[in-house]
Amino acid sequence: MTYASLKPVSKAFVQRKRLIFVRAAAVLAVVLLLLTKPALAEGSNGHETLEFLGFCLVLACVAGRLWSILYVGGKKNEELVSTGPFSISQNPLYFFSTIGAVGIGLLYGSLVAAAVLGVASFLIFRVTARKEAEYLLGKFGPAYTAYTRATPRFWPNPLLYRDNDELQFSTRALKRTFYDGLYFLAIFPAIELVEYFRHTGLLFPAFITLY
């Protein structure tokens, strides 16, 4: 079978998958907040350490996604982008989103929540990335095959980094990604607010303790 015979995957399908994941993750986060509590008490050294690590990962997620969208914004599935973050990973946006999901779990103060959110993100993005790869292979053929052979699918390899002297980017895509990143950052005050309400008795006690 040649690359030209592959049926392209529509962008609408890929976007719908992403939207479903984001909504499902939001619902999971709400349930996690309302029905569970971390084993490490708020204010303890362990809890504060996990919160700090989680916040760092969330910041890395937002910064990484903005960095990635500078290169691919407005060109995704239309051009074969292989420089900047896309020179060290085929899917840097998905990689940074996954570490952001892990960060949210750590912000909550739970290693279990971090692991569950991280694995769920990885699996969802893996399926989406496979569909996108089929489309890109059908569109770019041997050039895309050469790119995938030289570039890790998910985990970045900084030693492969290469860049262009000049860069053109979509301000609209950058703005949209920035607003998306605010959802990640908003999780932290939301968690703090729920913990405060539970501590003062304004919210019912948690049913499950997560380690």
Short mmCIF file of C-alpha atoms in Angstrom, two decimals, residues 25-26 29-30 33 58 100 103-105 107-108 117 181-194:
data_model
loop_
_atom_site.label_atom_id
_atom_site.label_comp_id
_atom_site.label_asym_id
_atom_site.label_seq_id
_atom_site.Cartn_x
_atom_site.Cartn_y
_atom_site.Cartn_z
CA ALA A 25 -11.04 15.74 32.29
CA ALA A 26 -12.99 18.71 33.66
CA ALA A 29 -11.47 17.04 38.21
CA VAL A 30 -14.76 18.23 39.72
CA LEU A 33 -12.40 17.68 44.25
CA VAL A 58 1.42 23.27 35.09
CA GLY A 100 0.04 19.50 32.80
CA GLY A 103 0.69 18.62 37.52
CA ILE A 104 -3.01 19.03 38.29
CA GLY A 105 -2.97 15.75 40.23
CA LEU A 107 -1.59 20.28 42.88
CA TYR A 108 -4.35 18.30 44.52
CA LEU A 117 -4.68 11.92 35.07
CA GLY A 181 -3.69 27.52 29.39
CA LEU A 182 -5.67 29.61 31.83
CA TYR A 183 -7.88 26.58 32.49
CA PHE A 184 -4.82 24.71 33.76
CA LEU A 185 -3.80 27.63 35.97
CA ALA A 186 -7.36 28.07 37.30
CA ILE A 187 -7.25 24.58 38.82
CA PHE A 188 -4.92 25.75 41.60
CA PRO A 189 -7.21 28.41 43.15
CA ALA A 190 -10.18 26.06 42.64
CA ILE A 191 -8.44 23.35 44.66
CA GLU A 192 -7.50 25.83 47.38
CA LEU A 193 -11.10 27.09 47.54
CA VAL A 194 -12.54 23.59 47.91
#
